Amino acid sequence: MGNVPTKETRSRSNTDSSSVSDFITSGGAVSIQNTIAASSRSSQRRNTTSFNGHQRSASSELRRMKRQQEKDNALEKHYHQLIVKFNEHVDGGYLAPFGTYKSNLDYNCDVVRRLIIEGKLSPFFTPLQDFDESWTDEELYIILKQLPLHALEPGFNDEEEEDDVDDHKIHKSSNFYKRQEEKSKLKALIARVKEAQKVEEQRYLESKATSTDMSSRDLLLRLYRQPRECPICFLYYPSHLNVSKCCLQPICTECFVQIKRLDPHPPHEEQANANPNEPPLPHTLISEPASCPYCASPNFGVTYVPPKDLCTGIGGIKPSQYKQYTGNGDITDEEDEKVSRTNKKTPPAMVRRKSATPELITIDMIRPDWETKLLSARNKLARKAATASAIHASNLIISDSTESASGVTDDTRRRRGSGETGRRRGNTAGSASNSNLRSIEDRMIEEALRLSIIDEEIRKKKAEEEEAKK
Amino acid sequence: MAALPKRIIKETERLVSDPVPGITAIPSEDNLRYFEVTIDGPNHSPYADGVFNLELYLPDDYPMCAPKVRFLTKIYHPNIDKLGRICLDVLKDNWSPALQIRTILLSIQALLGAPNPDDPLANDVADDWKKDEKRAIEIAKEWTLKYATKKD
């Protein structure tokens, strides 16, 4: 898609923090329209090519389309919120990560942006790769001035090529094409976002000399004169980082948003072995809040105290207006007060921001979807288990005829009572004649053939239409 | 290949400038995420006087996921299998991004000093260990002598 997203158009779905987080870009809006058009085309196709009662009702189709569209919109918005914008400035930092990490960026951007604006989480500061105390203010300032908005090598690893499970099949299922489509959509989105970050970087360079959104020399030196190394990424940040609530260790926001629950997993042996012979059941999958990376205390959380003498950017003064009384060196409380007294023109919003008492921010707050993820993992496992037992049951029917002895048959009889096999075999349950079995097998093969032919035809039609469009 | 994160560069530098006694880790020339590691067997353990070779690889997600470590030298230990894979909590679910190459290698060295046959990876070794610990320790010593002694 050629259009380069530029900031502006307001999105409809934005509910919170009005002035800042509205950013579905015009590029994004166009692409959404395209998606709608594409999905309505595909739905028409499906209606005209409905095979033996596979027709769906129009309303469910609509609902499905709407869901898909919502999903696409949310993804679009999420990625656009990962773009660092120099005019989204809070106390010398930004609302989007610098780009130290290329993956695991699935945290909730709305929540994190709000927390940063409210002063409950440190902003995303641009990290210093190296620091030497012997640097003079002038040297340090030159280095700081040259820092880019975003890591020079913008990239999201989410696009990594994974081999699809269906890749080796001759006739691919419709799900395979759906997955492929989604993958290429995501890829295109990421390409657009990277492009948008480049544009933003360019704007940043061009307005460096003039814009009031640029940090003043005093502000930069105030922040980076005595930086602190984040113990996880080993990069240097302004010293007032978030601290862990349990052991008071510093952590930069970029590392903090990387920390998340492990994927849903069966409980560990110690916890689970009440009934060792039972296979893992779907509902036993668990997910626990992450532990502190430093001291391993459960339920990791951080607090952040914004410095009193700073209030620039959103809800504060323009970053270019920040002046420090003593120019450099330590800031004592006395000086703190002096500064805040002089900054009288600061708007009331700022007072609200600073008066907030430090609040514990946990990793579940910035990834509130963990519960849905757990449920869907359980559902997936439940479906797998159901498929497995269906296959198991049908295997038993076949083995029934060949080995009429002992345990196997008993087991089969018992199972046959339960609907699964009874339904398939009609009234023949209990008397398994060979011809009957063969006809069931034949029917299953026919059905499999029929489904793959349908899939293939749908795919061809789709390909033809794509051709015709070009 | 993507540029190396600062964290890996700094860790490597610090491993060189401030080495851990009894442990070496040297990055490979063609892939700076791949390290050749040696660990000295701890004193008062069946592995004393042995020098064990390992390989360590830092995956793309490092430090958000654990390094991959494997013994290259044959070793008789209930928590290390025939392929050199290591059963250690901090290499799996208990990994923390605040841990480092250095701390992980120290944990592995500590594991040599404190085998845990109740949470085995090599089941046969663990069984031997539980049945007759003295004998198992003897075998471990023999293996150390045979496979993990420096060739002069």
Coordinates of C-alpha atoms in Angstrom, one line a residue:
Chain A
M1 CA 0.0 0.0 0.0
G2 CA 1.7 3.2 -1.1
N3 CA 0.1 5.7 1.1
V4 CA 2.2 6.9 3.9
P5 CA 0.3 7.4 7.1
T6 CA 0.3 10.9 8.3
K7 CA -1.0 11.9 11.7
E8 CA -4.3 13.6 12.1
T9 CA -7.7 12.1 11.5
R10 CA -9.5 11.3 14.7
S11 CA -10.6 7.8 15.3
R12 CA -14.1 7.0 16.5
S13 CA -13.3 4.3 18.8
N14 CA -11.0 6.2 21.1
T15 CA -12.5 6.6 24.5
D16 CA -9.8 7.8 26.8
S17 CA -7.1 10.5 27.1
S18 CA -8.6 12.5 24.3
S19 CA -5.9 14.9 23.2
V20 CA -3.1 12.4 22.7
S21 CA -4.1 9.0 21.9
D22 CA -6.1 9.6 18.8
F23 CA -4.2 8.3 16.0
I24 CA -5.6 6.1 13.5
T25 CA -3.8 7.6 10.6
S26 CA -5.3 8.5 7.3
G27 CA -3.2 5.6 5.8
G28 CA -4.8 3.3 8.3
A29 CA -8.3 4.5 7.5
V30 CA -7.8 3.8 3.8
S31 CA -6.5 0.3 4.5
I32 CA -9.5 -0.4 6.7
Q33 CA -11.8 0.5 3.9
N34 CA -9.9 -1.8 1.7
T35 CA -10.3 -4.6 4.1
I36 CA -14.0 -4.1 4.4
A37 CA -14.3 -4.1 0.6
A38 CA -12.2 -7.3 0.4
S39 CA -14.2 -9.1 3.0
S40 CA -17.5 -8.2 1.5
R41 CA -16.2 -9.5 -1.8
S42 CA -15.2 -12.7 -0.2
S43 CA -18.5 -13.1 1.5
Q44 CA -20.4 -12.7 -1.8
R45 CA -18.3 -15.3 -3.3
R46 CA -19.1 -17.7 -0.5
N47 CA -22.8 -17.1 -0.9
T48 CA -22.7 -17.9 -4.6
T49 CA -20.6 -20.9 -4.2
S50 CA -22.4 -22.6 -1.3
F51 CA -22.2 -26.3 -1.5
N52 CA -24.6 -28.8 0.0
G53 CA -26.1 -26.8 2.8
H54 CA -22.9 -25.1 3.8
Q55 CA -24.7 -21.8 3.5
R56 CA -24.4 -19.4 6.3
S57 CA -27.1 -17.1 7.4
A58 CA -26.5 -13.5 6.3
S59 CA -26.5 -12.1 9.8
S60 CA -23.9 -14.5 11.1
E61 CA -21.8 -13.6 8.1
L62 CA -22.2 -9.9 8.9
R63 CA -21.3 -10.5 12.5
R64 CA -18.2 -12.4 11.5
M65 CA -17.2 -9.6 9.2
K66 CA -17.7 -7.0 11.8
R67 CA -15.6 -9.0 14.3
Q68 CA -12.8 -9.3 11.8
Q69 CA -13.0 -5.7 11.1
E70 CA -12.8 -4.8 14.7
K71 CA -9.8 -7.0 15.1
D72 CA -8.1 -5.4 12.2
N73 CA -8.8 -1.9 13.5
A74 CA -7.5 -2.8 16.9
L75 CA -4.3 -4.2 15.4
E76 CA -3.8 -1.2 13.3
K77 CA -4.3 1.1 16.2
H78 CA -1.9 -1.0 18.4
Y79 CA 0.9 -0.8 15.9
H80 CA 0.5 2.9 15.3
Q81 CA 0.7 3.5 19.0
L82 CA 4.1 2.0 18.9
I83 CA 5.4 4.8 16.8
V84 CA 7.6 7.3 18.8
K85 CA 6.4 10.8 18.2
F86 CA 8.4 13.7 19.4
N87 CA 5.4 15.9 20.3
E88 CA 4.0 13.2 22.5
H89 CA 6.4 14.2 25.2
V90 CA 6.2 13.7 29.0
D91 CA 9.0 14.9 31.2
G92 CA 11.7 14.4 28.6
G93 CA 10.5 10.9 27.6
Y94 CA 7.9 9.6 25.1
L95 CA 4.8 7.4 25.0
A96 CA 6.2 4.7 22.8
P97 CA 9.2 2.4 23.3
F98 CA 12.6 3.3 21.7
G99 CA 12.8 -0.1 20.0
T100 CA 15.3 -1.9 22.2
Y101 CA 13.1 -5.0 21.9
K102 CA 11.7 -6.2 18.6
S103 CA 9.1 -8.6 19.9
N104 CA 6.7 -9.0 22.8
L105 CA 5.2 -5.6 22.1
D106 CA 1.7 -6.9 22.7
Y107 CA 1.1 -4.9 25.9
N108 CA -2.0 -2.7 26.0
C109 CA -0.8 0.7 24.6
D110 CA -3.9 2.6 25.8
V111 CA -3.2 1.6 29.4
V112 CA 0.5 2.3 29.3
R113 CA 0.1 5.7 27.6
R114 CA -2.4 6.7 30.2
L115 CA -0.2 5.6 33.1
I116 CA 2.7 7.6 31.6
I117 CA 0.6 10.7 31.2
E118 CA -0.7 10.3 34.7
G119 CA 2.8 10.0 36.1
K120 CA 2.3 6.5 37.4
L121 CA 4.8 4.9 35.1
S122 CA 8.1 6.4 33.9
P123 CA 7.9 7.6 30.3
F124 CA 9.8 5.7 27.6
F125 CA 13.1 7.6 27.7
T126 CA 15.6 7.5 24.9
P127 CA 18.4 5.4 26.3
L128 CA 22.1 6.3 26.2
Q129 CA 24.1 3.4 24.9
D130 CA 27.2 4.4 26.8
F131 CA 28.0 6.9 29.5
D132 CA 31.2 8.2 30.9
E133 CA 31.3 10.4 34.0
S134 CA 34.3 12.3 32.6
W135 CA 32.2 13.7 29.8
T136 CA 31.7 17.5 30.1
D137 CA 28.3 19.0 29.9
E138 CA 29.1 20.1 26.4
E139 CA 30.1 16.6 25.2
L140 CA 27.1 15.1 26.8
Y141 CA 24.8 17.6 25.2
I142 CA 26.2 16.9 21.8
I143 CA 25.6 13.2 22.2
L144 CA 22.1 13.8 23.6
K145 CA 21.2 16.1 20.7
Q146 CA 22.1 13.4 18.2
L147 CA 20.0 10.6 19.8
P148 CA 17.3 9.4 17.4
L149 CA 13.7 9.1 18.3
H150 CA 13.6 5.3 17.7
A151 CA 16.3 2.7 17.4
L152 CA 18.1 3.1 14.1
E153 CA 17.1 -0.4 13.1
P154 CA 13.4 -0.3 13.3
G155 CA 12.0 -3.8 13.1
F156 CA 9.4 -6.0 14.6
N157 CA 10.2 -9.6 14.8
D158 CA 6.6 -10.6 14.9
E159 CA 6.7 -11.0 11.1
E160 CA 9.0 -14.0 11.4
E161 CA 8.2 -16.7 8.8
E162 CA 6.8 -19.7 10.4
D163 CA 6.1 -22.7 8.4
D164 CA 2.4 -23.4 8.3
V165 CA 1.3 -26.8 9.4
D166 CA -0.5 -27.2 6.1
D167 CA 2.4 -26.2 3.9
H168 CA 3.1 -29.8 2.8
K169 CA -0.5 -30.6 1.8
I170 CA -1.5 -30.6 -1.8
H171 CA -5.0 -29.3 -1.1
K172 CA -4.8 -26.6 1.5
S173 CA -7.7 -26.0 3.8
S174 CA -9.5 -22.7 3.8
N175 CA -8.0 -22.0 7.2
F176 CA -4.6 -22.1 5.6
Y177 CA -5.5 -19.3 3.2
K178 CA -7.0 -17.4 6.0
R179 CA -3.9 -17.6 8.0
Q180 CA -1.8 -16.7 5.0
E181 CA -4.0 -13.7 4.4
E182 CA -3.7 -12.6 8.0
K183 CA 0.1 -12.9 7.9
S184 CA 0.5 -10.8 4.8
K185 CA -1.9 -8.2 6.2
L186 CA 0.2 -8.0 9.4
K187 CA 3.3 -7.7 7.3
A188 CA 1.9 -4.9 5.3
L189 CA 0.8 -3.2 8.5
I190 CA 4.3 -3.5 10.0
A191 CA 5.8 -2.1 6.8
R192 CA 3.5 0.9 7.0
V193 CA 4.4 1.5 10.6
K194 CA 8.1 1.3 9.9
E195 CA 7.6 3.8 7.2
A196 CA 5.6 6.1 9.5
Q197 CA 8.4 5.9 12.1
K198 CA 10.9 7.0 9.4
V199 CA 8.6 9.9 8.5
E200 CA 8.4 10.9 12.1
E201 CA 12.1 10.7 12.5
Q202 CA 12.5 13.0 9.5
R203 CA 10.0 15.5 11.0
Y204 CA 11.9 15.4 14.2
L205 CA 15.2 16.2 12.5
E206 CA 13.7 19.0 10.5
S207 CA 12.0 20.7 13.4
K208 CA 14.9 20.3 15.8
A209 CA 16.0 23.9 15.4
T210 CA 12.6 25.5 15.6
S211 CA 10.0 23.4 17.4
T212 CA 9.0 24.1 21.0
D213 CA 8.5 20.4 21.5
M214 CA 12.3 19.8 21.7
S215 CA 13.9 19.3 25.0
S216 CA 15.9 22.3 26.1
R217 CA 19.6 21.9 26.9
D218 CA 18.8 22.3 30.6
L219 CA 16.2 19.5 30.4
L220 CA 18.5 17.1 28.7
L221 CA 21.3 17.7 31.1
R222 CA 19.0 17.5 34.1
L223 CA 17.9 14.1 32.9
Y224 CA 21.1 12.6 31.7
R225 CA 23.8 14.2 33.8
Q226 CA 23.7 11.4 36.3
P227 CA 22.1 8.5 34.5
R228 CA 21.4 5.1 35.9
E229 CA 21.9 1.8 34.2
C230 CA 18.8 -0.4 33.9
P231 CA 19.9 -3.8 35.2
I232 CA 18.1 -5.6 32.4
C233 CA 18.9 -3.9 29.2
F234 CA 22.2 -2.4 30.5
L235 CA 21.3 1.0 28.9
Y236 CA 21.5 4.4 30.6
Y237 CA 18.4 6.3 31.6
P238 CA 17.6 9.3 33.8
S239 CA 18.0 8.2 37.3
H240 CA 14.3 8.4 38.4
L241 CA 13.3 5.0 36.9
N242 CA 10.4 2.8 38.0
V243 CA 11.3 0.7 41.0
S244 CA 10.1 -2.8 41.9
K245 CA 7.8 -2.7 44.9
C246 CA 9.4 -5.8 46.5
C247 CA 13.1 -5.0 46.4
L248 CA 13.3 -1.4 45.2
Q249 CA 15.4 -2.2 42.1
P250 CA 15.2 0.1 39.1
I251 CA 13.7 -1.0 35.8
C252 CA 13.1 1.1 32.7
T253 CA 9.6 1.1 31.2
E254 CA 10.8 -0.6 28.1
C255 CA 12.0 -3.6 30.0
F256 CA 8.9 -3.5 32.3
V257 CA 6.5 -3.9 29.4
Q258 CA 8.4 -6.9 28.3
I259 CA 7.7 -8.8 31.5
K260 CA 4.6 -10.9 31.2
R261 CA 3.0 -14.1 32.4
L262 CA 4.3 -17.4 31.0
D263 CA 2.0 -18.9 28.4
P264 CA -0.8 -21.0 30.0
H265 CA 0.7 -24.3 31.1
P266 CA -0.2 -27.4 33.1
P267 CA 0.6 -27.0 36.7
H268 CA 4.1 -28.2 37.9
E269 CA 4.4 -31.6 39.3
E270 CA 4.5 -30.6 42.9
Q271 CA 1.1 -28.9 42.6
A272 CA -0.6 -31.3 40.4
N273 CA 0.1 -34.8 41.4
A274 CA -2.9 -35.4 43.5
N275 CA -4.1 -37.8 40.8
P276 CA -1.0 -38.9 38.9
N277 CA -2.7 -41.2 36.4
E278 CA -5.1 -38.6 35.1
P279 CA -4.1 -37.0 31.8
P280 CA -3.9 -33.2 31.9
L281 CA -7.4 -31.8 31.6
P282 CA -8.1 -28.5 29.8
H283 CA -9.3 -26.8 32.9
T284 CA -6.1 -27.5 34.8
L285 CA -4.1 -25.3 32.6
I286 CA -2.9 -22.4 34.7
S287 CA -1.3 -19.0 34.3
E288 CA 0.4 -17.1 37.1
P289 CA 1.4 -13.5 37.5
A290 CA 5.1 -13.0 36.7
S291 CA 7.5 -12.9 39.6
C292 CA 10.0 -10.1 40.2
P293 CA 13.0 -10.5 37.9
Y294 CA 15.3 -9.5 40.7
C295 CA 14.1 -11.2 43.9
A296 CA 11.6 -13.7 42.5
S297 CA 8.8 -12.4 44.8
P298 CA 5.5 -13.3 43.3
N299 CA 3.2 -10.8 41.7
F300 CA 5.7 -8.3 40.2
G301 CA 4.8 -4.7 40.3
V302 CA 6.5 -1.3 40.1
T303 CA 6.0 2.2 41.4
Y304 CA 7.2 5.4 39.9
V305 CA 7.6 8.8 41.5
P306 CA 7.9 11.6 38.9
P307 CA 10.5 14.2 39.9
K308 CA 9.0 17.3 41.4
D309 CA 11.0 19.8 39.4
L310 CA 10.0 18.4 36.1
C311 CA 6.7 18.8 34.3
T312 CA 7.2 19.2 30.6
G313 CA 5.2 18.0 27.6
I314 CA 1.7 16.7 27.9
G315 CA -0.1 18.6 30.7
G316 CA 3.0 20.6 31.5
I317 CA 5.2 23.4 30.0
K318 CA 6.8 23.1 26.6
P319 CA 10.0 21.0 26.9
S320 CA 12.0 23.8 25.2
Q321 CA 11.0 26.2 28.0
Y322 CA 12.5 24.1 30.8
K323 CA 15.2 26.1 32.6
Q324 CA 17.3 25.0 35.5
Y325 CA 18.5 27.4 38.0
T326 CA 22.0 26.1 38.8
G327 CA 22.7 25.0 35.3
N328 CA 24.1 21.6 36.3
G329 CA 25.0 19.4 39.2
D330 CA 22.9 18.0 41.9
I331 CA 19.5 19.4 42.6
T332 CA 18.7 19.9 46.2
D333 CA 15.2 20.1 47.6
E334 CA 15.6 23.8 48.0
E335 CA 16.3 24.2 44.3
D336 CA 13.4 22.0 43.5
E337 CA 11.1 24.4 45.2
K338 CA 12.6 27.4 43.5
V339 CA 12.0 25.8 40.2
S340 CA 8.5 24.8 40.8
R341 CA 7.8 28.3 42.2
T342 CA 9.0 29.9 39.0
N343 CA 7.0 27.7 36.8
K344 CA 3.8 29.4 37.7
K345 CA 2.3 29.4 34.3
T346 CA 2.0 25.6 34.3
P347 CA -1.6 24.6 33.7
P348 CA -3.8 22.9 36.3
A349 CA -3.6 19.6 34.6
M350 CA 0.0 19.4 35.7
V351 CA -1.0 19.8 39.4
R352 CA -3.3 16.8 39.0
R353 CA -0.6 14.8 37.5
K354 CA 1.9 15.5 40.2
S355 CA -0.3 15.1 43.1
A356 CA -1.0 11.5 42.3
T357 CA 0.4 9.2 45.0
P358 CA 2.6 6.4 43.7
E359 CA 0.4 3.5 42.6
L360 CA 1.5 -0.1 42.2
I361 CA 1.5 -1.0 38.6
T362 CA 1.5 -4.7 37.9
I363 CA 2.2 -6.5 34.7
D364 CA -1.4 -7.7 34.6
M365 CA -2.6 -4.1 34.4
I366 CA -0.7 -3.5 31.2
R367 CA -1.8 -6.9 29.7
P368 CA -5.3 -7.2 30.9
D369 CA -6.1 -9.9 28.2
W370 CA -4.3 -12.7 30.1
E371 CA -7.6 -14.2 31.2
T372 CA -9.0 -14.4 27.7
K373 CA -5.8 -16.0 26.6
L374 CA -6.0 -18.6 29.4
L375 CA -9.6 -19.4 28.5
S376 CA -8.8 -19.7 24.8
A377 CA -5.8 -22.0 25.6
R378 CA -8.1 -24.1 27.6
N379 CA -10.7 -24.2 24.9
K380 CA -8.1 -25.2 22.4
L381 CA -6.9 -28.0 24.5
A382 CA -10.5 -29.1 25.1
R383 CA -11.1 -29.2 21.3
K384 CA -7.9 -31.2 20.8
A385 CA -9.0 -33.6 23.5
A386 CA -12.4 -34.0 21.9
T387 CA -10.9 -34.7 18.5
A388 CA -8.5 -37.2 20.0
S389 CA -11.2 -39.1 21.7
A390 CA -13.3 -39.1 18.6
I391 CA -10.4 -40.6 16.6
H392 CA -9.8 -43.0 19.4
A393 CA -13.4 -44.1 19.4
S394 CA -13.5 -44.6 15.6
N395 CA -10.3 -46.6 15.8
L396 CA -12.0 -48.9 18.3
I397 CA -14.8 -49.6 15.9
I398 CA -12.4 -50.9 13.4
S399 CA -10.3 -52.9 15.8
D400 CA -13.5 -54.4 17.1
S401 CA -14.0 -56.6 14.1
T402 CA -10.5 -57.9 13.9
E403 CA -9.9 -58.6 17.6
S404 CA -13.0 -59.8 19.2
A405 CA -11.2 -60.6 22.4
S406 CA -11.3 -59.2 26.0
G407 CA -10.6 -55.7 27.1
V408 CA -10.7 -53.9 23.8
T409 CA -14.3 -55.1 23.0
D410 CA -15.5 -54.3 26.5
D411 CA -14.2 -50.9 26.2
T412 CA -15.7 -50.4 22.8
R413 CA -19.1 -51.6 23.9
R414 CA -19.0 -49.2 26.8
R415 CA -18.2 -46.4 24.5
R416 CA -20.7 -47.3 21.9
G417 CA -23.4 -46.6 24.4
S418 CA -22.3 -43.0 24.4
G419 CA -23.7 -40.9 21.6
E420 CA -20.5 -40.4 19.6
T421 CA -20.3 -43.7 17.8
G422 CA -24.0 -44.5 18.1
R423 CA -24.9 -41.5 16.1
R424 CA -22.5 -42.4 13.3
R425 CA -23.5 -46.0 13.0
G426 CA -27.2 -45.6 13.3
N427 CA -28.8 -48.7 14.8
T428 CA -26.1 -51.1 14.0
A429 CA -24.4 -50.6 17.3
G430 CA -23.4 -53.9 18.9
S431 CA -23.3 -56.0 15.7
A432 CA -20.4 -54.9 13.7
S433 CA -20.5 -56.7 10.4
N434 CA -17.6 -56.2 8.0
S435 CA -19.6 -54.8 5.2
N436 CA -21.0 -52.1 7.5
L437 CA -17.5 -51.1 8.5
R438 CA -16.3 -50.9 5.0
S439 CA -19.1 -48.7 4.0
I440 CA -18.4 -46.4 7.0
E441 CA -14.7 -46.2 5.9
D442 CA -15.7 -45.6 2.3
R443 CA -18.1 -42.8 3.4
M444 CA -15.4 -41.2 5.5
I445 CA -12.9 -41.2 2.6
E446 CA -15.6 -39.9 0.2
E447 CA -16.3 -37.1 2.7
A448 CA -12.7 -36.2 3.0
L449 CA -12.3 -36.1 -0.8
R450 CA -15.4 -34.0 -1.2
L451 CA -14.2 -31.5 1.4
S452 CA -10.8 -31.1 -0.2
I453 CA -12.4 -30.7 -3.7
I454 CA -14.6 -28.0 -2.3
D455 CA -11.7 -26.3 -0.7
E456 CA -9.7 -26.4 -3.9
E457 CA -12.6 -25.0 -6.0
I458 CA -13.0 -22.1 -3.6
R459 CA -9.3 -21.4 -3.8
K460 CA -9.4 -21.5 -7.6
K461 CA -12.3 -19.2 -7.7
K462 CA -10.6 -16.8 -5.4
A463 CA -7.4 -16.9 -7.4
E464 CA -9.4 -16.2 -10.6
E465 CA -11.2 -13.3 -9.1
E466 CA -7.9 -11.9 -7.9
E467 CA -6.6 -12.3 -11.4
A468 CA -9.6 -10.6 -12.8
K469 CA -9.2 -7.7 -10.5
K470 CA -5.7 -7.0 -11.8
Chain B
M1 CA 22.2 -10.3 10.8
A2 CA 20.7 -7.7 13.1
A3 CA 23.0 -5.6 15.2
L4 CA 23.9 -7.0 18.6
P5 CA 21.9 -5.6 21.5
K6 CA 24.0 -3.5 23.9
R7 CA 23.2 -5.8 26.7
I8 CA 25.0 -8.7 25.0
I9 CA 28.0 -6.5 24.1
K10 CA 28.3 -5.3 27.6
E11 CA 27.9 -8.8 29.1
T12 CA 30.6 -10.1 26.9
E13 CA 33.0 -7.2 27.8
R14 CA 32.4 -7.8 31.4
L15 CA 33.0 -11.5 31.1
V16 CA 36.4 -10.6 29.7
S17 CA 37.3 -7.8 32.1
D18 CA 36.0 -9.5 35.2
P19 CA 36.1 -13.2 34.6
V20 CA 34.5 -15.7 37.0
P21 CA 37.1 -18.1 38.6
G22 CA 36.7 -21.6 37.2
I23 CA 34.5 -20.5 34.3
T24 CA 35.4 -19.2 30.8
A25 CA 33.0 -18.1 28.1
I26 CA 34.4 -17.0 24.7
P27 CA 32.1 -15.7 22.0
S28 CA 32.6 -17.3 18.6
E29 CA 34.0 -15.1 15.9
D30 CA 31.4 -15.6 13.3
N31 CA 28.4 -15.5 15.7
L32 CA 28.7 -13.3 18.7
R33 CA 25.6 -14.9 20.2
Y34 CA 27.3 -18.3 20.4
F35 CA 29.8 -18.9 23.2
E36 CA 32.3 -21.7 23.9
V37 CA 32.2 -22.3 27.6
T38 CA 34.3 -24.3 30.0
I39 CA 33.4 -25.0 33.6
D40 CA 35.7 -26.5 36.2
G41 CA 34.2 -29.2 38.3
P42 CA 33.6 -28.0 41.8
N43 CA 36.0 -29.2 44.5
H44 CA 34.7 -31.9 46.8
S45 CA 32.4 -33.2 44.1
P46 CA 32.8 -36.2 41.8
Y47 CA 33.6 -33.7 39.1
A48 CA 36.6 -32.1 40.8
D49 CA 39.6 -31.6 38.6
G50 CA 37.5 -32.0 35.5
V51 CA 37.1 -29.3 32.9
F52 CA 33.8 -29.5 31.1
N53 CA 33.1 -28.0 27.7
L54 CA 29.7 -26.5 27.0
E55 CA 28.1 -24.5 24.3
L56 CA 25.8 -21.5 25.1
Y57 CA 23.6 -19.7 22.6
L58 CA 21.7 -16.4 23.2
P59 CA 18.4 -16.6 21.3
D60 CA 16.9 -13.5 19.6
D61 CA 14.6 -12.9 22.6
Y62 CA 17.5 -12.8 25.1
P63 CA 17.4 -11.5 27.8
M64 CA 13.6 -12.0 27.9
C65 CA 14.2 -15.8 27.5
A66 CA 16.9 -18.0 28.8
P67 CA 20.1 -18.8 27.0
K68 CA 20.4 -22.3 25.5
V69 CA 23.2 -24.2 27.2
R70 CA 24.4 -27.7 26.6
F71 CA 27.2 -29.9 27.9
L72 CA 29.6 -31.0 25.1
T73 CA 31.7 -33.2 27.4
K74 CA 30.2 -36.5 28.4
I75 CA 29.2 -36.3 32.1
Y76 CA 27.5 -38.8 34.5
H77 CA 25.0 -36.7 36.3
P78 CA 21.3 -37.3 37.1
N79 CA 20.2 -33.9 35.8
I80 CA 22.2 -33.9 32.6
D81 CA 21.3 -36.3 29.8
K82 CA 23.2 -38.1 27.1
L83 CA 22.9 -35.2 24.7
G84 CA 24.2 -32.8 27.3
R85 CA 20.9 -31.2 28.0
I86 CA 20.6 -29.7 31.4
C87 CA 17.6 -29.8 33.7
L88 CA 17.8 -26.6 35.7
D89 CA 14.8 -24.4 36.7
V90 CA 16.5 -21.1 35.8
L91 CA 17.1 -22.3 32.3
K92 CA 13.4 -22.8 31.9
D93 CA 10.3 -21.4 33.7
N94 CA 12.3 -19.7 36.4
W95 CA 14.5 -17.7 34.0
S96 CA 14.6 -14.0 34.9
P97 CA 15.9 -11.3 32.6
A98 CA 18.0 -10.0 35.5
L99 CA 20.1 -13.2 35.4
Q100 CA 23.1 -13.1 33.1
I101 CA 25.4 -15.5 31.3
R102 CA 27.7 -15.3 34.3
T103 CA 25.0 -16.2 36.9
I104 CA 23.6 -19.0 34.7
L105 CA 27.0 -20.6 34.4
L106 CA 27.5 -20.3 38.1
S107 CA 24.2 -22.1 38.6
I108 CA 25.3 -24.9 36.4
Q109 CA 28.6 -25.2 38.3
A110 CA 26.5 -25.3 41.5
L111 CA 24.4 -28.1 40.0
L112 CA 27.5 -30.2 39.5
G113 CA 28.2 -29.8 43.2
A114 CA 24.6 -30.7 44.2
P115 CA 23.1 -33.4 41.9
N116 CA 19.4 -33.7 42.4
P117 CA 18.3 -37.3 41.5
D118 CA 14.7 -36.5 42.6
D119 CA 14.2 -34.3 39.6
P120 CA 16.0 -36.3 37.0
L121 CA 16.6 -35.8 33.3
A122 CA 18.7 -38.9 32.8
N123 CA 16.5 -41.5 34.4
D124 CA 19.0 -44.3 34.3
V125 CA 21.6 -42.2 36.1
A126 CA 19.1 -41.0 38.6
D127 CA 18.1 -44.6 39.4
D128 CA 21.7 -45.6 39.9
W129 CA 22.2 -42.6 42.1
K130 CA 19.2 -43.4 44.3
K131 CA 20.0 -47.1 44.5
D132 CA 23.6 -46.9 45.3
E133 CA 25.0 -43.4 45.7
K134 CA 28.5 -44.5 46.4
R135 CA 28.7 -46.5 43.3
A136 CA 27.2 -43.7 41.2
I137 CA 29.7 -41.2 42.6
E138 CA 32.5 -43.7 41.6
I139 CA 31.2 -43.8 38.0
A140 CA 30.9 -40.0 37.9
K141 CA 34.6 -39.8 39.0
E142 CA 35.6 -42.3 36.4
W143 CA 33.8 -40.4 33.6
T144 CA 35.4 -37.2 34.8
L145 CA 38.8 -38.8 34.6
K146 CA 38.1 -40.3 31.2
Y147 CA 36.3 -37.5 29.4
A148 CA 36.8 -34.2 31.3
T149 CA 40.5 -34.2 32.0
K150 CA 42.7 -31.6 30.3
K151 CA 44.8 -32.9 27.5
D152 CA 48.2 -31.6 28.0

